[in-house]
PDB file of C-alpha atoms in Angstrom:
ATOM      1  CA  UNK A   1       0.102   0.065   0.042  1.00 63.00           C
ATOM      2  CA  UNK A   2       1.481   3.382  -1.022  1.00 89.00           C
ATOM      3  CA  UNK A   3       0.326   6.551   0.602  1.00 96.00           C
ATOM      4  CA  UNK A   4      -0.487  10.058  -0.432  1.00 98.00           C
ATOM      5  CA  UNK A   5      -0.688  13.409   1.320  1.00 98.00           C
ATOM      6  CA  UNK A   6      -3.332  15.972  -0.024  1.00 98.00           C
ATOM      7  CA  UNK A   7      -2.997  19.177   1.947  1.00 98.00           C
ATOM      8  CA  UNK A   8      -6.444  20.960   2.201  1.00 97.00           C
ATOM      9  CA  UNK A   9      -6.290  24.785   1.361  1.00 96.00           C
ATOM     10  CA  UNK A  10      -9.264  25.283   3.779  1.00 92.00           C
ATOM     11  CA  UNK A  11      -6.612  26.354   6.319  1.00 90.00           C
ATOM     12  CA  UNK A  12      -4.497  28.302   3.869  1.00 95.00           C
ATOM     13  CA  UNK A  13      -4.565  31.961   3.235  1.00 95.00           C
ATOM     14  CA  UNK A  14      -7.428  31.849   0.553  1.00 92.00           C
ATOM     15  CA  UNK A  15      -6.429  35.526  -0.449  1.00 93.00           C
ATOM     16  CA  UNK A  16      -3.158  34.020  -1.676  1.00 95.00           C
ATOM     17  CA  UNK A  17      -4.252  30.875  -2.796  1.00 95.00           C
ATOM     18  CA  UNK A  18      -1.804  30.458  -5.784  1.00 95.00           C
ATOM     19  CA  UNK A  19       1.158  31.224  -3.584  1.00 96.00           C
ATOM     20  CA  UNK A  20      -0.154  28.931  -0.753  1.00 97.00           C
ATOM     21  CA  UNK A  21      -0.357  25.963  -3.258  1.00 98.00           C
ATOM     22  CA  UNK A  22       3.165  26.879  -4.436  1.00 97.00           C
ATOM     23  CA  UNK A  23       4.513  26.283  -0.881  1.00 97.00           C
ATOM     24  CA  UNK A  24       3.535  22.637  -1.057  1.00 98.00           C
ATOM     25  CA  UNK A  25       5.303  21.093  -3.965  1.00 98.00           C
ATOM     26  CA  UNK A  26       6.046  17.783  -2.299  1.00 98.00           C
ATOM     27  CA  UNK A  27       2.231  17.138  -1.921  1.00 98.00           C
ATOM     28  CA  UNK A  28       0.761  14.326  -3.930  1.00 98.00           C
ATOM     29  CA  UNK A  29      -2.311  16.273  -4.393  1.00 98.00           C
ATOM     30  CA  UNK A  30      -4.181  19.586  -3.440  1.00 98.00           C
ATOM     31  CA  UNK A  31      -7.523  19.147  -1.676  1.00 98.00           C
ATOM     32  CA  UNK A  32     -10.171  21.711  -2.487  1.00 98.00           C
ATOM     33  CA  UNK A  33     -13.078  21.919  -0.106  1.00 97.00           C
ATOM     34  CA  UNK A  34     -16.276  23.327  -1.950  1.00 97.00           C
ATOM     35  CA  UNK A  35     -18.930  24.181   0.709  1.00 96.00           C
ATOM     36  CA  UNK A  36     -22.255  25.668   0.290  1.00 95.00           C
ATOM     37  CA  UNK A  37     -23.373  26.861   3.831  1.00 93.00           C
ATOM     38  CA  UNK A  38     -26.367  24.327   3.423  1.00 93.00           C
ATOM     39  CA  UNK A  39     -24.845  20.809   3.571  1.00 94.00           C
ATOM     40  CA  UNK A  40     -22.237  22.019   6.095  1.00 93.00           C
ATOM     41  CA  UNK A  41     -22.329  25.371   8.088  1.00 89.00           C
ATOM     42  CA  UNK A  42     -19.575  27.026   6.092  1.00 91.00           C
ATOM     43  CA  UNK A  43     -19.131  28.673   2.706  1.00 93.00           C
ATOM     44  CA  UNK A  44     -16.016  28.476   0.798  1.00 94.00           C
ATOM     45  CA  UNK A  45     -15.764  28.875  -3.107  1.00 96.00           C
ATOM     46  CA  UNK A  46     -17.115  27.348  -6.162  1.00 96.00           C
ATOM     47  CA  UNK A  47     -16.417  26.295  -9.668  1.00 97.00           C
ATOM     48  CA  UNK A  48     -14.928  29.564 -10.919  1.00 97.00           C
ATOM     49  CA  UNK A  49     -12.203  29.550  -8.408  1.00 97.00           C
ATOM     50  CA  UNK A  50     -11.589  25.892  -9.006  1.00 98.00           C
ATOM     51  CA  UNK A  51     -11.200  26.741 -12.707  1.00 98.00           C
ATOM     52  CA  UNK A  52      -8.527  29.371 -11.733  1.00 96.00           C
ATOM     53  CA  UNK A  53      -6.616  26.980  -9.709  1.00 97.00           C
ATOM     54  CA  UNK A  54      -6.530  24.458 -12.444  1.00 98.00           C
ATOM     55  CA  UNK A  55      -5.237  27.086 -14.992  1.00 97.00           C
ATOM     56  CA  UNK A  56      -2.652  28.429 -12.408  1.00 96.00           C
ATOM     57  CA  UNK A  57      -1.491  24.952 -11.491  1.00 97.00           C
ATOM     58  CA  UNK A  58      -1.831  22.688 -14.601  1.00 97.00           C
ATOM     59  CA  UNK A  59       0.418  19.944 -13.231  1.00 96.00           C
ATOM     60  CA  UNK A  60      -1.124  19.789  -9.794  1.00 98.00           C
ATOM     61  CA  UNK A  61      -3.478  16.780  -8.938  1.00 98.00           C
ATOM     62  CA  UNK A  62      -6.718  18.465  -7.854  1.00 98.00           C
ATOM     63  CA  UNK A  63      -8.742  16.480  -5.205  1.00 98.00           C
ATOM     64  CA  UNK A  64     -12.034  18.094  -5.109  1.00 98.00           C
ATOM     65  CA  UNK A  65     -14.322  17.509  -2.081  1.00 98.00           C
ATOM     66  CA  UNK A  66     -17.876  18.686  -2.613  1.00 98.00           C
ATOM     67  CA  UNK A  67     -19.784  19.346   0.650  1.00 97.00           C
ATOM     68  CA  UNK A  68     -22.839  20.702  -0.986  1.00 97.00           C
ATOM     69  CA  UNK A  69     -26.495  19.744  -1.252  1.00 95.00           C
ATOM     70  CA  UNK A  70     -26.842  19.606  -4.991  1.00 95.00           C
ATOM     71  CA  UNK A  71     -24.008  17.167  -5.414  1.00 97.00           C
ATOM     72  CA  UNK A  72     -25.504  15.269  -8.239  1.00 98.00           C
ATOM     73  CA  UNK A  73     -25.996  18.256 -10.284  1.00 97.00           C
ATOM     74  CA  UNK A  74     -22.553  19.933  -9.890  1.00 98.00           C
ATOM     75  CA  UNK A  75     -20.038  17.050  -9.408  1.00 98.00           C
ATOM     76  CA  UNK A  76     -19.662  16.329 -13.082  1.00 98.00           C
ATOM     77  CA  UNK A  77     -18.844  20.016 -13.841  1.00 98.00           C
ATOM     78  CA  UNK A  78     -15.823  19.870 -11.486  1.00 98.00           C
ATOM     79  CA  UNK A  79     -14.456  16.846 -13.340  1.00 98.00           C
ATOM     80  CA  UNK A  80     -14.951  18.646 -16.648  1.00 98.00           C
ATOM     81  CA  UNK A  81     -13.029  21.666 -15.100  1.00 98.00           C
ATOM     82  CA  UNK A  82      -9.896  19.304 -14.835  1.00 98.00           C
ATOM     83  CA  UNK A  83     -10.104  18.020 -11.418  1.00 98.00           C
ATOM     84  CA  UNK A  84      -8.463  14.645 -11.334  1.00 98.00           C
ATOM     85  CA  UNK A  85     -10.687  13.397  -8.430  1.00 98.00           C
ATOM     86  CA  UNK A  86     -14.113  14.535  -7.538  1.00 98.00           C
ATOM     87  CA  UNK A  87     -15.693  13.439  -4.238  1.00 98.00           C
ATOM     88  CA  UNK A  88     -19.350  13.849  -3.554  1.00 98.00           C
ATOM     89  CA  UNK A  89     -21.301  12.921  -0.360  1.00 98.00           C
ATOM     90  CA  UNK A  90     -23.663   9.846  -0.249  1.00 97.00           C
ATOM     91  CA  UNK A  91     -25.753  11.816   2.100  1.00 97.00           C
ATOM     92  CA  UNK A  92     -26.297  14.516  -0.585  1.00 97.00           C
ATOM     93  CA  UNK A  93     -26.770  12.246  -3.439  1.00 97.00           C
ATOM     94  CA  UNK A  94     -30.124  10.865  -4.883  1.00 97.00           C
ATOM     95  CA  UNK A  95     -28.241   9.012  -7.755  1.00 97.00           C
ATOM     96  CA  UNK A  96     -24.905   8.031  -6.581  1.00 98.00           C
ATOM     97  CA  UNK A  97     -24.054   5.496  -9.346  1.00 98.00           C
ATOM     98  CA  UNK A  98     -25.297   7.850 -12.105  1.00 98.00           C
ATOM     99  CA  UNK A  99     -23.188  10.653 -10.668  1.00 98.00           C
ATOM    100  CA  UNK A 100     -20.048   8.477 -10.339  1.00 98.00           C
ATOM    101  CA  UNK A 101     -20.337   7.362 -13.832  1.00 98.00           C
ATOM    102  CA  UNK A 102     -20.763  11.001 -15.027  1.00 98.00           C
ATOM    103  CA  UNK A 103     -17.616  11.896 -13.284  1.00 98.00           C
ATOM    104  CA  UNK A 104     -15.683   9.016 -14.779  1.00 98.00           C
ATOM    105  CA  UNK A 105     -16.956   9.799 -18.194  1.00 98.00           C
ATOM    106  CA  UNK A 106     -15.615  13.379 -17.704  1.00 98.00           C
ATOM    107  CA  UNK A 107     -12.171  11.854 -17.113  1.00 98.00           C
ATOM    108  CA  UNK A 108     -11.796  12.125 -13.298  1.00 98.00           C
ATOM    109  CA  UNK A 109     -11.748   9.574 -10.514  1.00 98.00           C
ATOM    110  CA  UNK A 110     -15.095   9.149  -8.851  1.00 98.00           C
ATOM    111  CA  UNK A 111     -15.106   9.182  -4.930  1.00 98.00           C
ATOM    112  CA  UNK A 112     -17.836   8.971  -2.282  1.00 98.00           C
ATOM    113  CA  UNK A 113     -17.619  10.820   0.984  1.00 98.00           C
ATOM    114  CA  UNK A 114     -19.250   9.669   4.291  1.00 98.00           C
ATOM    115  CA  UNK A 115     -19.831  11.819   7.336  1.00 96.00           C
ATOM    116  CA  UNK A 116     -18.695  10.353  10.723  1.00 96.00           C
ATOM    117  CA  UNK A 117     -22.202   9.007  11.545  1.00 96.00           C
ATOM    118  CA  UNK A 118     -22.834   7.355   8.169  1.00 97.00           C
ATOM    119  CA  UNK A 119     -22.018   3.661   8.056  1.00 97.00           C
ATOM    120  CA  UNK A 120     -19.908   2.285   5.227  1.00 97.00           C
ATOM    121  CA  UNK A 121     -21.442  -1.105   4.964  1.00 96.00           C
ATOM    122  CA  UNK A 122     -24.332   0.175   2.497  1.00 93.00           C
ATOM    123  CA  UNK A 123     -21.558   0.886  -0.013  1.00 95.00           C
ATOM    124  CA  UNK A 124     -20.507  -2.750  -0.180  1.00 95.00           C
ATOM    125  CA  UNK A 125     -22.313  -3.491  -3.330  1.00 95.00           C
ATOM    126  CA  UNK A 126     -21.410  -0.165  -4.969  1.00 96.00           C
ATOM    127  CA  UNK A 127     -17.665  -0.067  -4.520  1.00 97.00           C
ATOM    128  CA  UNK A 128     -16.983  -0.982  -8.151  1.00 97.00           C
ATOM    129  CA  UNK A 129     -18.496   2.460  -9.130  1.00 98.00           C
ATOM    130  CA  UNK A 130     -15.851   4.413  -7.112  1.00 98.00           C
ATOM    131  CA  UNK A 131     -12.149   4.977  -7.252  1.00 98.00           C
ATOM    132  CA  UNK A 132     -11.950   6.259  -3.544  1.00 98.00           C
ATOM    133  CA  UNK A 133     -13.800   6.460  -0.272  1.00 98.00           C
ATOM    134  CA  UNK A 134     -13.432   9.569   1.700  1.00 98.00           C
ATOM    135  CA  UNK A 135     -14.167   9.005   5.473  1.00 98.00           C
ATOM    136  CA  UNK A 136     -14.672  12.239   7.369  1.00 97.00           C
ATOM    137  CA  UNK A 137     -12.671  11.913  10.773  1.00 96.00           C
ATOM    138  CA  UNK A 138     -14.317  15.057  12.155  1.00 92.00           C
ATOM    139  CA  UNK A 139     -17.831  16.623  11.506  1.00 86.00           C
ATOM    140  CA  UNK A 140     -17.546  18.295   8.205  1.00 78.00           C
ATOM    141  CA  UNK A 141     -17.457  22.080   7.701  1.00 68.00           C
ATOM    142  CA  UNK A 142     -14.648  23.599   9.576  1.00 69.00           C
ATOM    143  CA  UNK A 143     -10.918  22.964   9.672  1.00 69.00           C
ATOM    144  CA  UNK A 144      -8.723  22.515  12.846  1.00 71.00           C
ATOM    145  CA  UNK A 145     -11.121  20.109  14.619  1.00 81.00           C
ATOM    146  CA  UNK A 146      -9.627  17.336  16.700  1.00 89.00           C
ATOM    147  CA  UNK A 147      -9.373  13.847  15.224  1.00 94.00           C
ATOM    148  CA  UNK A 148     -12.296  11.326  16.200  1.00 93.00           C
ATOM    149  CA  UNK A 149     -10.770   8.176  17.323  1.00 95.00           C
ATOM    150  CA  UNK A 150     -14.075   6.573  17.168  1.00 95.00           C
ATOM    151  CA  UNK A 151     -13.575   6.555  13.352  1.00 97.00           C
ATOM    152  CA  UNK A 152     -10.687   4.130  13.467  1.00 98.00           C
ATOM    153  CA  UNK A 153     -12.893   0.984  13.489  1.00 98.00           C
ATOM    154  CA  UNK A 154     -14.714   2.430  10.472  1.00 98.00           C
ATOM    155  CA  UNK A 155     -11.504   2.826   8.610  1.00 98.00           C
ATOM    156  CA  UNK A 156     -10.648  -0.771   9.317  1.00 98.00           C
ATOM    157  CA  UNK A 157     -14.194  -1.974   8.116  1.00 98.00           C
ATOM    158  CA  UNK A 158     -13.634   0.063   5.109  1.00 98.00           C
ATOM    159  CA  UNK A 159     -10.312  -1.533   4.319  1.00 98.00           C
ATOM    160  CA  UNK A 160     -11.935  -4.968   4.770  1.00 98.00           C
ATOM    161  CA  UNK A 161     -14.688  -4.197   2.348  1.00 98.00           C
ATOM    162  CA  UNK A 162     -12.121  -2.867  -0.112  1.00 98.00           C
ATOM    163  CA  UNK A 163      -9.812  -5.917   0.152  1.00 97.00           C
ATOM    164  CA  UNK A 164     -12.875  -8.293  -0.344  1.00 96.00           C
ATOM    165  CA  UNK A 165     -13.800  -6.366  -3.455  1.00 96.00           C
ATOM    166  CA  UNK A 166     -10.448  -7.092  -4.924  1.00 96.00           C
ATOM    167  CA  UNK A 167     -10.343  -3.538  -6.366  1.00 96.00           C
ATOM    168  CA  UNK A 168      -7.752  -0.804  -6.122  1.00 96.00           C
ATOM    169  CA  UNK A 169      -9.739   1.700  -4.245  1.00 98.00           C
ATOM    170  CA  UNK A 170      -8.048   4.500  -2.293  1.00 98.00           C
ATOM    171  CA  UNK A 171      -9.369   5.101   1.419  1.00 98.00           C
ATOM    172  CA  UNK A 172      -9.010   8.817   2.193  1.00 98.00           C
ATOM    173  CA  UNK A 173      -9.291  10.223   5.762  1.00 98.00           C
ATOM    174  CA  UNK A 174     -10.062  13.940   6.320  1.00 96.00           C
ATOM    175  CA  UNK A 175     -10.067  15.690   9.479  1.00 94.00           C
ATOM    176  CA  UNK A 176      -7.572  16.051  12.385  1.00 94.00           C
ATOM    177  CA  UNK A 177      -4.817  14.480  10.413  1.00 96.00           C
ATOM    178  CA  UNK A 178      -1.130  15.430  11.663  1.00 97.00           C
ATOM    179  CA  UNK A 179       1.871  13.797  13.111  1.00 97.00           C
ATOM    180  CA  UNK A 180      -0.055  12.525  16.228  1.00 96.00           C
ATOM    181  CA  UNK A 181      -2.800  10.800  14.170  1.00 97.00           C
ATOM    182  CA  UNK A 182      -1.595   9.729  10.792  1.00 98.00           C
ATOM    183  CA  UNK A 183       0.193   6.524  11.919  1.00 97.00           C
ATOM    184  CA  UNK A 184      -3.010   5.210  13.606  1.00 97.00           C
ATOM    185  CA  UNK A 185      -4.829   5.897  10.374  1.00 98.00           C
ATOM    186  CA  UNK A 186      -2.394   3.925   8.277  1.00 97.00           C
ATOM    187  CA  UNK A 187      -2.523   1.076  10.718  1.00 97.00           C
ATOM    188  CA  UNK A 188      -6.364   1.092  10.286  1.00 97.00           C
ATOM    189  CA  UNK A 189      -6.055   1.013   6.497  1.00 97.00           C
ATOM    190  CA  UNK A 190      -6.122   4.498   5.135  1.00 98.00           C
ATOM    191  CA  UNK A 191      -3.779   5.471   2.326  1.00 97.00           C
ATOM    192  CA  UNK A 192      -4.763   9.054   1.327  1.00 98.00           C
ATOM    193  CA  UNK A 193      -4.445  11.695   3.989  1.00 98.00           C
ATOM    194  CA  UNK A 194      -6.027  15.144   3.988  1.00 98.00           C
ATOM    195  CA  UNK A 195      -4.021  17.572   6.222  1.00 96.00           C
ATOM    196  CA  UNK A 196      -5.007  21.135   6.460  1.00 93.00           C
ATOM    197  CA  UNK A 197      -4.203  22.884   9.653  1.00 94.00           C
ATOM    198  CA  UNK A 198      -1.156  20.714  10.434  1.00 96.00           C
ATOM    199  CA  UNK A 199       0.382  21.655   7.111  1.00 98.00           C
ATOM    200  CA  UNK A 200      -0.593  25.355   6.677  1.00 97.00           C
ATOM    201  CA  UNK A 201       0.110  26.224  10.289  1.00 95.00           C
ATOM    202  CA  UNK A 202       3.586  24.896  10.137  1.00 97.00           C
ATOM    203  CA  UNK A 203       6.521  27.388   9.707  1.00 96.00           C
ATOM    204  CA  UNK A 204       7.547  25.208   6.516  1.00 98.00           C
ATOM    205  CA  UNK A 205       4.310  23.729   5.024  1.00 98.00           C
ATOM    206  CA  UNK A 206       6.163  21.505   2.532  1.00 98.00           C
ATOM    207  CA  UNK A 207       8.505  20.288   5.378  1.00 98.00           C
ATOM    208  CA  UNK A 208       5.445  19.177   7.155  1.00 98.00           C
ATOM    209  CA  UNK A 209       4.158  17.457   3.967  1.00 98.00           C
ATOM    210  CA  UNK A 210       7.262  15.534   3.652  1.00 98.00           C
ATOM    211  CA  UNK A 211       7.240  14.691   7.456  1.00 98.00           C
ATOM    212  CA  UNK A 212       3.671  13.213   7.060  1.00 98.00           C
ATOM    213  CA  UNK A 213       4.630  11.357   4.091  1.00 98.00           C
ATOM    214  CA  UNK A 214       7.604   9.808   5.675  1.00 97.00           C
ATOM    215  CA  UNK A 215       5.656   8.895   8.813  1.00 97.00           C
ATOM    216  CA  UNK A 216       2.870   7.069   6.606  1.00 97.00           C
ATOM    217  CA  UNK A 217       5.423   5.246   4.504  1.00 95.00           C
ATOM    218  CA  UNK A 218       7.472   4.213   7.494  1.00 92.00           C
ATOM    219  CA  UNK A 219       4.334   2.826   9.036  1.00 91.00           C
ATOM    220  CA  UNK A 220       3.301   1.037   5.934  1.00 86.00           C
ATOM    221  CA  UNK A 221       6.664  -0.762   5.817  1.00 78.00           C
ATOM    222  CA  UNK A 222       5.969  -2.138   9.264  1.00 73.00           C
TER     223      UNK A 222
END
């Protein structure tokens, strides 16, 4: 199992977004949180900003996380805008299979997100439609929240489901990820890590990205 660090710009200086992304060249991807102040109690940015990020950083792997109510309507548009991975939430979707197929048809990886209280087991028969499962390890909507240890068994169950499927499906964890928590998430079976405040509150964000990657890879080796 190889690992990936995707820093979230939610905790970056959004007024200097291009410069902030340029500070993390070692990141495997850039995590973009789109929030609508309805599905979650926060409002960030939308498609025009993501299109600008794509144009400014043509080589970056853009990992788009939709926390919006009208996920089925908007998710394919972000794939068409050039995001390599588009996550939409199961709780916000009326047609998750159709939406996942539309994302893939637009050339992106399709991913499904779950709030902490949403069980993963209903996805068992749908896993073939997705390239990644995103497990929120905090209540979605705000950065800087402490990691919920109660999510570790859910990560393990997700890894078991993925292993049983025989498919190469990434398991991403989002919320409270930093030096004190990443190894436990690796042990539980996660392989893609969203780190926001841990990265952008560091004096050297890219050094923190490399440190987290080293911790994760070292844990995988054991």
